[in-house]
């Protein structure tokens, strides 16, 4: 009985030790807190990093600015807006009715018959309207021409260079700001071109068009303050903030207790934040239109201007949201939930069947497949790191970049699963050591089985 009680006590002790071993080790609370803080900060700062990068690329780079707004020269709403501004600039400096009246008064001084003078009186008003219509037609033809696109591009480049110079506090620079604090583009070049076109068509009134100093407003003073603020943020953190966000997310996932689960929820939150940012940009479109229209420009022109300004930002936002969804799906597949395990098992069975069929037909990867099997985890981690570096270096990131990067990583996964042999490499010192240890174990088992048990009867 004593031996039995000792055996039971030993079994209970072993069960307690096994229960303790099965219980997962809890990491220090400080590590989990740091992980949560890093992930929350990374997710919250990600939209700020995207906007900062867009501002740095869009507002600091003159070539990018011109490339963004140059297509607006062919937008009908923008053309109508500019044409109306040019017409107003010309007619505000020329009293067409007075000029036509002077011409007809000169004709009346030629001692014309009464009927002719009556006809002149009837023709005076239509003549004035005809001159206005002629000017309007010339202006619209010019604005719709390729020549206007060239003038538009030159004006954009000049205005952007001056604005950047002012924001950088370069000495000797005069940004075109009106007395009420409006940033504007000079219309003098367009007016001079209209004058030259009218002169070429033989319209004598064109000589009366003076040199006009008038501008088309682009942004109000408060918008200019916002642009300056965004510019300063873009210059200072537009390049480094994305890397800081990347580091925070990597640190948070690395310190998390369940890394795959943390990666899945972080990626899903990442995608949700950028979808919210996309909605915010859509709401901002309405606020921008109401802020500048109709006092500064028409609603259609304001919408076209906002769309041109944010086209790069919107594409970047959707690309990053798609990236978050892709990573979240991948983390779900790598997780420990029953559906994920079932899906992985199904896919694993399919790849195993393909490899078995290939080996049955004499197609084997040999040592290379064994090496891929051994270093499979390292290969996948390296591929993921390369994919992330590609995305980080692509400034600005685009939907196509995310799609092709995700496709490339998916192809790498498929290749690894098809190439790996499914068995560890048997050649080399390590393989020999494993074989020797197996032989030794079998020999010990044989000796144990053949060793007589004390107290047993020998047959």
Tab-separated table of C-alpha atoms in Angstrom:
chain	number	residue	atom	x	y	z
A	1	UNK	CA	0.000	0.000	0.000
A	2	UNK	CA	2.820	2.388	0.764
A	3	UNK	CA	4.286	1.956	-2.702
A	4	UNK	CA	0.826	2.528	-4.237
A	5	UNK	CA	0.305	5.735	-2.278
A	6	UNK	CA	3.772	6.947	-3.253
A	7	UNK	CA	2.960	6.189	-6.890
A	8	UNK	CA	-0.324	8.133	-6.692
A	9	UNK	CA	1.415	11.093	-5.075
A	10	UNK	CA	4.037	11.001	-7.801
A	11	UNK	CA	1.335	10.929	-10.501
A	12	UNK	CA	-0.466	13.910	-8.923
A	13	UNK	CA	2.791	15.834	-8.760
A	14	UNK	CA	3.524	15.082	-12.405
A	15	UNK	CA	-0.004	16.169	-13.411
A	16	UNK	CA	0.479	19.501	-11.626
A	17	UNK	CA	3.809	19.986	-13.353
A	18	UNK	CA	2.239	19.170	-16.743
A	19	UNK	CA	-0.612	21.590	-16.072
A	20	UNK	CA	1.918	24.278	-15.273
A	21	UNK	CA	3.813	23.545	-18.465
A	22	UNK	CA	0.628	23.653	-20.535
A	23	UNK	CA	-0.374	27.005	-19.050
A	24	UNK	CA	0.899	29.748	-21.411
A	25	UNK	CA	3.551	31.967	-19.964
A	26	UNK	CA	2.286	35.453	-19.440
A	27	UNK	CA	4.450	38.175	-20.752
A	28	UNK	CA	5.101	41.194	-18.615
A	29	UNK	CA	2.206	43.635	-18.570
A	30	UNK	CA	4.547	46.436	-19.629
A	31	UNK	CA	5.324	44.637	-22.898
A	32	UNK	CA	1.641	44.293	-23.771
A	33	UNK	CA	0.991	47.940	-22.918
A	34	UNK	CA	3.866	49.064	-25.141
A	35	UNK	CA	2.533	46.872	-27.967
A	36	UNK	CA	-0.952	48.367	-27.716
A	37	UNK	CA	0.375	51.929	-27.567
A	38	UNK	CA	2.640	51.373	-30.581
A	39	UNK	CA	-0.161	49.830	-32.660
A	40	UNK	CA	-2.691	52.539	-31.757
A	41	UNK	CA	-0.214	55.312	-32.548
A	42	UNK	CA	0.779	53.643	-35.809
A	43	UNK	CA	-2.828	53.282	-36.967
A	44	UNK	CA	-3.766	56.842	-35.962
A	45	UNK	CA	-0.665	58.406	-37.537
A	46	UNK	CA	-0.940	56.431	-40.779
A	47	UNK	CA	-3.473	58.838	-42.393
A	48	UNK	CA	-1.374	61.807	-41.261
A	49	UNK	CA	1.674	60.206	-42.878
A	50	UNK	CA	-0.231	59.649	-46.120
A	51	UNK	CA	-1.459	63.249	-46.237
A	52	UNK	CA	2.013	64.533	-45.369
A	53	UNK	CA	3.612	62.496	-48.130
A	54	UNK	CA	0.987	63.682	-50.615
A	55	UNK	CA	1.548	67.295	-49.572
A	56	UNK	CA	5.301	66.928	-49.888
A	57	UNK	CA	5.069	65.380	-53.353
A	58	UNK	CA	2.190	67.542	-54.592
A	59	UNK	CA	2.895	70.971	-53.147
A	60	UNK	CA	6.681	71.087	-52.911
A	61	UNK	CA	7.469	69.629	-56.334
A	62	UNK	CA	6.670	72.185	-59.041
A	63	UNK	CA	6.713	69.587	-61.820
A	64	UNK	CA	4.190	67.432	-59.956
A	65	UNK	CA	2.007	70.488	-59.273
A	66	UNK	CA	2.010	71.461	-62.937
A	67	UNK	CA	1.337	67.874	-64.030
A	68	UNK	CA	-1.681	67.775	-61.716
A	69	UNK	CA	-3.293	71.041	-62.746
A	70	UNK	CA	-2.245	71.230	-66.404
A	71	UNK	CA	-5.107	68.908	-67.525
A	72	UNK	CA	-7.594	71.415	-66.108
A	73	UNK	CA	-6.909	73.587	-69.152
A	74	UNK	CA	-9.021	71.181	-71.200
A	75	UNK	CA	-11.862	71.002	-68.676
A	76	UNK	CA	-14.949	72.801	-70.128
A	77	UNK	CA	-15.992	74.233	-66.762
A	78	UNK	CA	-12.548	75.679	-66.120
A	79	UNK	CA	-12.411	77.057	-69.679
A	80	UNK	CA	-15.759	78.803	-69.235
A	81	UNK	CA	-14.621	80.250	-65.905
A	82	UNK	CA	-11.363	81.606	-67.331
A	83	UNK	CA	-13.114	82.924	-70.445
A	84	UNK	CA	-15.627	84.806	-68.314
A	85	UNK	CA	-12.799	86.291	-66.258
A	86	UNK	CA	-10.913	87.411	-69.385
A	87	UNK	CA	-14.063	88.939	-70.894
A	88	UNK	CA	-14.765	90.796	-67.679
A	89	UNK	CA	-11.170	92.063	-67.550
A	90	UNK	CA	-11.411	93.442	-71.100
A	91	UNK	CA	-14.874	94.961	-70.813
A	92	UNK	CA	-14.056	96.597	-67.486
A	93	UNK	CA	-11.277	98.514	-69.227
A	94	UNK	CA	-13.098	99.320	-72.468
A	95	UNK	CA	-16.472	101.061	-72.708
A	96	UNK	CA	-17.658	99.369	-75.891
A	97	UNK	CA	-20.873	101.395	-76.052
A	98	UNK	CA	-18.927	104.655	-75.828
A	99	UNK	CA	-16.446	103.566	-78.506
A	100	UNK	CA	-19.204	102.504	-80.885
A	101	UNK	CA	-21.092	105.724	-80.206
A	102	UNK	CA	-17.992	107.744	-81.102
A	103	UNK	CA	-17.677	105.830	-84.356
A	104	UNK	CA	-21.308	106.406	-85.287
A	105	UNK	CA	-21.093	110.088	-84.313
A	106	UNK	CA	-18.216	110.401	-86.743
A	107	UNK	CA	-20.359	108.839	-89.453
A	108	UNK	CA	-23.195	111.226	-88.719
A	109	UNK	CA	-20.827	114.133	-89.244
A	110	UNK	CA	-20.534	113.170	-92.912
A	111	UNK	CA	-23.836	114.957	-93.762
A	112	UNK	CA	-25.685	111.728	-94.458
A	113	UNK	CA	-29.312	111.734	-95.580
A	114	UNK	CA	-31.941	111.546	-92.848
A	115	UNK	CA	-32.768	107.957	-93.687
A	116	UNK	CA	-29.097	106.988	-93.365
A	117	UNK	CA	-28.829	108.723	-90.005
A	118	UNK	CA	-31.950	106.867	-88.844
A	119	UNK	CA	-30.389	103.590	-89.984
A	120	UNK	CA	-27.191	104.421	-88.095
A	121	UNK	CA	-29.204	105.022	-84.959
A	122	UNK	CA	-30.888	101.613	-85.361
A	123	UNK	CA	-27.567	99.889	-85.994
A	124	UNK	CA	-25.644	101.422	-83.097
A	125	UNK	CA	-26.900	99.098	-80.352
A	126	UNK	CA	-26.557	95.902	-82.452
A	127	UNK	CA	-23.056	97.005	-83.421
A	128	UNK	CA	-22.055	97.367	-79.774
A	129	UNK	CA	-23.462	93.926	-78.996
A	130	UNK	CA	-21.667	92.516	-82.019
A	131	UNK	CA	-18.321	93.829	-80.782
A	132	UNK	CA	-18.931	92.290	-77.375
A	133	UNK	CA	-19.932	89.002	-79.017
A	134	UNK	CA	-16.841	89.105	-81.220
A	135	UNK	CA	-14.567	89.576	-78.214
A	136	UNK	CA	-16.362	86.784	-76.379
A	137	UNK	CA	-15.983	84.436	-79.355
A	138	UNK	CA	-12.281	85.179	-79.709
A	139	UNK	CA	-11.743	84.623	-75.988
A	140	UNK	CA	-13.563	81.273	-75.987
A	141	UNK	CA	-11.713	80.142	-79.118
A	142	UNK	CA	-8.406	81.045	-77.489
A	143	UNK	CA	-9.252	79.303	-74.216
A	144	UNK	CA	-10.256	76.149	-76.093
A	145	UNK	CA	-7.043	76.103	-78.141
A	146	UNK	CA	-3.710	74.405	-77.548
A	147	UNK	CA	-2.174	77.830	-77.192
A	148	UNK	CA	-4.166	78.396	-74.014
A	149	UNK	CA	-2.913	75.074	-72.594
A	150	UNK	CA	0.660	76.311	-73.041
A	151	UNK	CA	-0.160	79.659	-71.418
A	152	UNK	CA	-2.001	77.863	-68.605
A	153	UNK	CA	0.981	75.609	-67.909
A	154	UNK	CA	3.389	78.527	-67.890
A	155	UNK	CA	1.135	80.466	-65.535
A	156	UNK	CA	0.862	77.478	-63.178
A	157	UNK	CA	4.602	76.982	-63.094
A	158	UNK	CA	5.265	80.656	-62.454
A	159	UNK	CA	2.612	80.907	-59.733
A	160	UNK	CA	3.817	77.747	-57.975
A	161	UNK	CA	7.460	78.789	-58.054
A	162	UNK	CA	6.549	82.161	-56.554
A	163	UNK	CA	4.346	80.568	-53.890
A	164	UNK	CA	7.040	78.082	-52.883
A	165	UNK	CA	9.585	80.867	-52.766
A	166	UNK	CA	7.382	82.834	-50.370
A	167	UNK	CA	6.751	79.781	-48.165
A	168	UNK	CA	10.497	79.169	-48.011
A	169	UNK	CA	11.120	82.826	-47.161
A	170	UNK	CA	13.397	83.359	-50.138
A	171	UNK	CA	14.521	87.016	-50.314
A	172	UNK	CA	13.537	89.232	-53.231
A	173	UNK	CA	10.381	87.248	-54.122
A	174	UNK	CA	6.988	88.892	-54.677
A	175	UNK	CA	4.036	86.496	-54.618
A	176	UNK	CA	0.962	87.756	-56.402
A	177	UNK	CA	-1.389	88.539	-53.547
A	178	UNK	CA	-4.177	91.078	-53.900
A	179	UNK	CA	-4.980	93.673	-51.239
A	180	UNK	CA	-7.679	91.470	-49.714
A	181	UNK	CA	-5.246	88.555	-49.375
A	182	UNK	CA	-6.122	86.390	-52.393
A	183	UNK	CA	-3.560	84.244	-54.191
A	184	UNK	CA	-4.079	84.682	-57.930
A	185	UNK	CA	-2.807	83.963	-61.454
A	186	UNK	CA	-2.030	86.931	-63.731
A	187	UNK	CA	-4.385	87.335	-66.699
A	188	UNK	CA	-2.128	89.834	-68.448
A	189	UNK	CA	-0.679	87.177	-70.757
A	190	UNK	CA	-4.125	86.025	-71.868
A	191	UNK	CA	-5.382	89.558	-72.437
A	192	UNK	CA	-2.306	90.383	-74.520
A	193	UNK	CA	-2.910	87.268	-76.637
A	194	UNK	CA	-6.571	88.207	-77.179
A	195	UNK	CA	-5.490	91.678	-78.265
A	196	UNK	CA	-3.020	90.194	-80.740
A	197	UNK	CA	-5.656	87.820	-82.166
A	198	UNK	CA	-8.163	90.635	-82.643
A	199	UNK	CA	-5.506	92.737	-84.357
A	200	UNK	CA	-4.651	89.873	-86.707
A	201	UNK	CA	-8.335	89.638	-87.651
A	202	UNK	CA	-8.434	93.300	-88.523
A	203	UNK	CA	-10.553	94.458	-85.589
A	204	UNK	CA	-9.435	98.037	-85.046
A	205	UNK	CA	-10.907	98.249	-81.553
A	206	UNK	CA	-8.198	95.855	-80.378
A	207	UNK	CA	-5.752	98.750	-80.344
A	208	UNK	CA	-7.739	100.320	-77.535
A	209	UNK	CA	-7.162	97.351	-75.205
A	210	UNK	CA	-4.578	98.530	-72.684
A	211	UNK	CA	-2.038	96.502	-70.767
A	212	UNK	CA	-4.199	94.967	-68.063
A	213	UNK	CA	-2.993	93.987	-64.637
A	214	UNK	CA	-5.698	91.593	-63.468
A	215	UNK	CA	-5.567	88.225	-61.794
A	216	UNK	CA	-7.724	85.121	-61.412
A	217	UNK	CA	-8.141	84.185	-57.732
A	218	UNK	CA	-6.996	80.715	-56.730
A	219	UNK	CA	-7.355	80.644	-52.953
A	220	UNK	CA	-8.536	82.883	-50.154
A	221	UNK	CA	-6.193	84.061	-47.413
A	222	UNK	CA	-7.304	81.380	-44.937
A	223	UNK	CA	-6.653	78.702	-47.531
A	224	UNK	CA	-3.208	80.191	-48.075
A	225	UNK	CA	-2.491	79.875	-44.363
A	226	UNK	CA	-3.569	76.241	-44.547
A	227	UNK	CA	-1.308	75.668	-47.540
A	228	UNK	CA	1.618	77.184	-45.695
A	229	UNK	CA	0.949	74.958	-42.692
A	230	UNK	CA	0.675	71.859	-44.858
A	231	UNK	CA	3.836	72.869	-46.668
A	232	UNK	CA	5.807	73.171	-43.444
A	233	UNK	CA	4.508	69.814	-42.232
A	234	UNK	CA	5.305	68.217	-45.583
A	235	UNK	CA	8.869	69.491	-45.605
A	236	UNK	CA	9.589	68.481	-42.018
A	237	UNK	CA	7.836	65.114	-41.655
A	238	UNK	CA	6.501	64.242	-45.094
A	239	UNK	CA	9.408	61.904	-45.742
A	240	UNK	CA	10.139	60.481	-42.291
A	241	UNK	CA	6.661	60.051	-40.810
A	242	UNK	CA	5.758	57.018	-42.991
A	243	UNK	CA	8.904	55.271	-41.755
A	244	UNK	CA	8.023	56.143	-38.160
A	245	UNK	CA	4.536	54.689	-38.642
A	246	UNK	CA	6.038	51.571	-40.195
A	247	UNK	CA	8.391	51.166	-37.236
A	248	UNK	CA	5.563	51.589	-34.722
A	249	UNK	CA	3.428	48.949	-36.436
A	250	UNK	CA	6.320	46.467	-36.660
A	251	UNK	CA	7.233	47.063	-33.005
A	252	UNK	CA	3.641	46.621	-31.865
A	253	UNK	CA	3.152	43.368	-33.763
A	254	UNK	CA	6.534	42.023	-32.583
A	255	UNK	CA	5.678	42.700	-28.918
A	256	UNK	CA	2.113	41.398	-29.161
A	257	UNK	CA	1.223	38.199	-27.357
A	258	UNK	CA	-0.557	36.760	-30.393
A	259	UNK	CA	1.244	38.243	-33.394
A	260	UNK	CA	-1.041	36.937	-36.132
A	261	UNK	CA	-4.139	38.127	-34.296
A	262	UNK	CA	-2.542	41.511	-33.629
A	263	UNK	CA	-1.522	41.805	-37.282
A	264	UNK	CA	-5.031	40.932	-38.466
A	265	UNK	CA	-6.791	43.508	-36.272
A	266	UNK	CA	-4.153	46.149	-36.888
A	267	UNK	CA	-4.437	45.723	-40.655
A	268	UNK	CA	-8.228	45.818	-40.495
A	269	UNK	CA	-8.065	49.022	-38.417
A	270	UNK	CA	-5.501	50.413	-40.850
A	271	UNK	CA	-7.866	49.825	-43.769
A	272	UNK	CA	-10.803	51.285	-41.828
A	273	UNK	CA	-8.848	54.462	-41.031
A	274	UNK	CA	-8.058	55.050	-44.691
A	275	UNK	CA	-11.641	54.390	-45.723
A	276	UNK	CA	-12.680	57.028	-43.194
A	277	UNK	CA	-10.046	59.354	-44.658
A	278	UNK	CA	-11.480	58.748	-48.129
A	279	UNK	CA	-14.922	59.681	-46.811
A	280	UNK	CA	-13.416	62.796	-45.230
A	281	UNK	CA	-11.910	63.835	-48.562
A	282	UNK	CA	-15.334	63.415	-50.161
A	283	UNK	CA	-16.913	65.616	-47.491
A	284	UNK	CA	-14.105	68.147	-47.897
A	285	UNK	CA	-14.975	68.413	-51.574
A	286	UNK	CA	-18.372	69.859	-50.674
A	287	UNK	CA	-16.904	72.260	-48.109
A	288	UNK	CA	-14.315	73.481	-50.622
A	289	UNK	CA	-16.948	74.090	-53.297
A	290	UNK	CA	-19.146	76.046	-50.909
A	291	UNK	CA	-16.159	78.059	-49.667
A	292	UNK	CA	-15.032	79.335	-53.092
A	293	UNK	CA	-18.256	79.280	-55.096
A	294	UNK	CA	-19.928	81.308	-56.353
A	295	UNK	CA	-17.969	84.290	-54.992
A	296	UNK	CA	-14.614	83.198	-56.438
A	297	UNK	CA	-15.546	80.676	-59.127
A	298	UNK	CA	-18.437	78.516	-60.267
A	299	UNK	CA	-19.342	75.291	-58.470
A	300	UNK	CA	-18.361	73.206	-61.504
A	301	UNK	CA	-14.967	74.882	-61.728
A	302	UNK	CA	-14.443	74.413	-57.976
A	303	UNK	CA	-15.262	70.706	-58.255
A	304	UNK	CA	-12.847	70.312	-61.157
A	305	UNK	CA	-10.127	72.147	-59.233
A	306	UNK	CA	-10.601	70.024	-56.107
A	307	UNK	CA	-10.656	66.780	-58.090
A	308	UNK	CA	-7.426	67.725	-59.829
A	309	UNK	CA	-5.765	68.635	-56.545
A	310	UNK	CA	-6.749	65.440	-54.709
A	311	UNK	CA	-6.604	62.835	-57.468
A	312	UNK	CA	-3.197	61.629	-56.275
A	313	UNK	CA	-4.265	61.670	-52.619
A	314	UNK	CA	-7.445	59.712	-53.309
A	315	UNK	CA	-5.602	57.037	-55.286
A	316	UNK	CA	-3.036	56.713	-52.481
A	317	UNK	CA	-5.755	56.386	-49.844
A	318	UNK	CA	-7.564	53.629	-51.707
A	319	UNK	CA	-4.268	51.815	-52.379
A	320	UNK	CA	-3.377	51.817	-48.670
A	321	UNK	CA	-6.879	50.703	-47.700
A	322	UNK	CA	-6.570	47.808	-50.152
A	323	UNK	CA	-3.159	46.974	-48.679
A	324	UNK	CA	-4.666	46.821	-45.190
A	325	UNK	CA	-7.398	44.464	-46.383
A	326	UNK	CA	-4.849	42.176	-48.096
A	327	UNK	CA	-2.647	41.950	-44.997
A	328	UNK	CA	-5.682	41.361	-42.753
A	329	UNK	CA	-6.822	38.478	-44.947
A	330	UNK	CA	-3.323	37.000	-44.973
A	331	UNK	CA	-3.081	37.276	-41.176
A	332	UNK	CA	-6.462	35.570	-40.841
A	333	UNK	CA	-5.252	32.651	-42.941
A	334	UNK	CA	-2.155	32.408	-40.747
A	335	UNK	CA	-4.219	32.471	-37.552
A	336	UNK	CA	-5.362	29.649	-35.285
A	337	UNK	CA	-9.118	29.891	-35.770
A	338	UNK	CA	-10.901	26.746	-36.907
A	339	UNK	CA	-11.940	28.126	-40.327
A	340	UNK	CA	-8.376	29.323	-40.986
A	341	UNK	CA	-6.911	25.965	-39.953
A	342	UNK	CA	-9.457	24.156	-42.132
A	343	UNK	CA	-8.670	26.322	-45.147
A	344	UNK	CA	-4.922	25.878	-44.656
A	345	UNK	CA	-5.419	22.135	-44.331
A	346	UNK	CA	-7.423	22.050	-47.550
A	347	UNK	CA	-4.811	24.080	-49.415
A	348	UNK	CA	-2.008	22.005	-47.908
A	349	UNK	CA	-3.686	18.804	-49.079
A	350	UNK	CA	-3.969	20.240	-52.560
A	351	UNK	CA	-0.288	21.224	-52.715
A	352	UNK	CA	0.704	17.830	-51.290
A	353	UNK	CA	-1.331	16.090	-53.965
A	354	UNK	CA	0.344	18.163	-56.673
A	355	UNK	CA	3.833	17.418	-55.309
A	356	UNK	CA	3.041	13.715	-55.011
A	357	UNK	CA	1.753	13.593	-58.569
A	358	UNK	CA	4.891	15.363	-59.790
A	359	UNK	CA	7.204	13.019	-57.873
A	360	UNK	CA	5.256	10.032	-59.195
A	361	UNK	CA	6.107	11.230	-62.693
A	362	UNK	CA	9.760	11.703	-61.853
A	363	UNK	CA	9.655	15.456	-61.185
A	364	UNK	CA	11.446	16.065	-57.898
A	365	UNK	CA	13.182	19.151	-56.505
A	366	UNK	CA	15.678	17.045	-54.540
A	367	UNK	CA	18.065	18.859	-52.253
A	368	UNK	CA	16.752	22.233	-53.361
A	369	UNK	CA	13.242	21.288	-52.259
A	370	UNK	CA	14.582	20.004	-48.939
A	371	UNK	CA	16.433	23.297	-48.396
A	372	UNK	CA	13.261	25.263	-49.227
A	373	UNK	CA	11.378	23.098	-46.738
A	374	UNK	CA	13.952	23.783	-44.026
A	375	UNK	CA	14.129	27.559	-44.598
A	376	UNK	CA	10.519	28.014	-45.656
A	377	UNK	CA	9.699	30.438	-42.824
A	378	UNK	CA	12.781	32.577	-43.464
A	379	UNK	CA	12.012	32.736	-47.198
A	380	UNK	CA	8.456	33.914	-46.585
A	381	UNK	CA	9.572	36.490	-44.019
A	382	UNK	CA	12.206	37.801	-46.440
A	383	UNK	CA	9.599	38.025	-49.215
A	384	UNK	CA	7.221	39.932	-46.927
A	385	UNK	CA	9.978	42.352	-45.906
A	386	UNK	CA	10.905	42.966	-49.553
A	387	UNK	CA	7.250	43.600	-50.410
A	388	UNK	CA	6.948	46.114	-47.570
A	389	UNK	CA	10.145	47.895	-48.613
A	390	UNK	CA	8.854	48.139	-52.193
A	391	UNK	CA	5.639	49.698	-50.955
A	392	UNK	CA	7.486	52.118	-48.693
A	393	UNK	CA	9.855	53.214	-51.457
A	394	UNK	CA	7.006	53.802	-53.917
A	395	UNK	CA	6.231	57.464	-53.347
A	396	UNK	CA	3.408	58.042	-53.827
A	397	UNK	CA	1.950	54.578	-53.482
A	398	UNK	CA	-0.647	53.563	-56.041
A	399	UNK	CA	-3.342	50.910	-56.278
A	400	UNK	CA	-1.442	49.172	-59.074
A	401	UNK	CA	1.711	49.022	-56.920
A	402	UNK	CA	-0.172	47.371	-54.055
A	403	UNK	CA	-1.920	44.962	-56.404
A	404	UNK	CA	1.261	43.833	-58.161
A	405	UNK	CA	3.197	43.598	-54.879
A	406	UNK	CA	0.473	41.460	-53.292
A	407	UNK	CA	0.329	39.319	-56.430
A	408	UNK	CA	4.102	38.853	-56.351
A	409	UNK	CA	4.033	37.748	-52.724
A	410	UNK	CA	1.169	35.373	-53.499
A	411	UNK	CA	3.167	33.864	-56.372
A	412	UNK	CA	6.111	33.403	-53.986
A	413	UNK	CA	3.844	31.513	-51.568
A	414	UNK	CA	2.618	29.215	-54.321
A	415	UNK	CA	6.138	28.539	-55.616
A	416	UNK	CA	7.434	27.729	-52.133
A	417	UNK	CA	4.556	25.322	-51.507
A	418	UNK	CA	5.085	23.588	-54.836
A	419	UNK	CA	8.875	23.370	-54.615
A	420	UNK	CA	9.366	22.281	-51.001
A	421	UNK	CA	9.879	18.550	-50.627
A	422	UNK	CA	7.807	18.106	-47.465
A	423	UNK	CA	10.643	16.221	-45.716
A	424	UNK	CA	13.728	17.660	-44.004
A	425	UNK	CA	17.050	17.520	-45.778
A	426	UNK	CA	18.769	14.214	-45.065
A	427	UNK	CA	22.165	14.874	-46.580
A	428	UNK	CA	25.027	16.506	-44.755
A	429	UNK	CA	26.195	16.415	-41.146
A	430	UNK	CA	22.855	17.366	-39.681
A	431	UNK	CA	21.035	14.679	-41.600
A	432	UNK	CA	23.631	12.082	-40.574
A	433	UNK	CA	23.348	13.165	-36.961
A	434	UNK	CA	19.578	12.748	-37.103
A	435	UNK	CA	19.962	9.309	-38.646
A	436	UNK	CA	22.551	8.276	-36.042
A	437	UNK	CA	20.329	9.436	-33.211
A	438	UNK	CA	17.400	7.476	-34.637
A	439	UNK	CA	19.552	4.330	-34.923
A	440	UNK	CA	20.769	4.748	-31.348
A	441	UNK	CA	17.220	5.165	-30.113
A	442	UNK	CA	16.107	1.999	-31.888
A	443	UNK	CA	19.072	0.113	-30.495
A	444	UNK	CA	18.255	1.254	-26.959
A	445	UNK	CA	14.652	0.148	-27.440
A	446	UNK	CA	15.831	-3.268	-28.641
A	447	UNK	CA	18.142	-3.644	-25.668
A	448	UNK	CA	15.377	-2.635	-23.313
A	449	UNK	CA	13.012	-5.159	-24.807
A	450	UNK	CA	15.616	-7.952	-24.684
A	451	UNK	CA	16.771	-7.178	-21.100
A	452	UNK	CA	15.195	-9.604	-18.627
A	453	UNK	CA	12.889	-8.138	-16.046
A	454	UNK	CA	13.925	-8.826	-12.478
A	455	UNK	CA	11.668	-11.327	-10.786
A	456	UNK	CA	10.289	-12.685	-14.051
A	457	UNK	CA	10.360	-16.376	-14.769
A	458	UNK	CA	12.619	-17.467	-17.560
A	459	UNK	CA	10.976	-19.710	-20.010
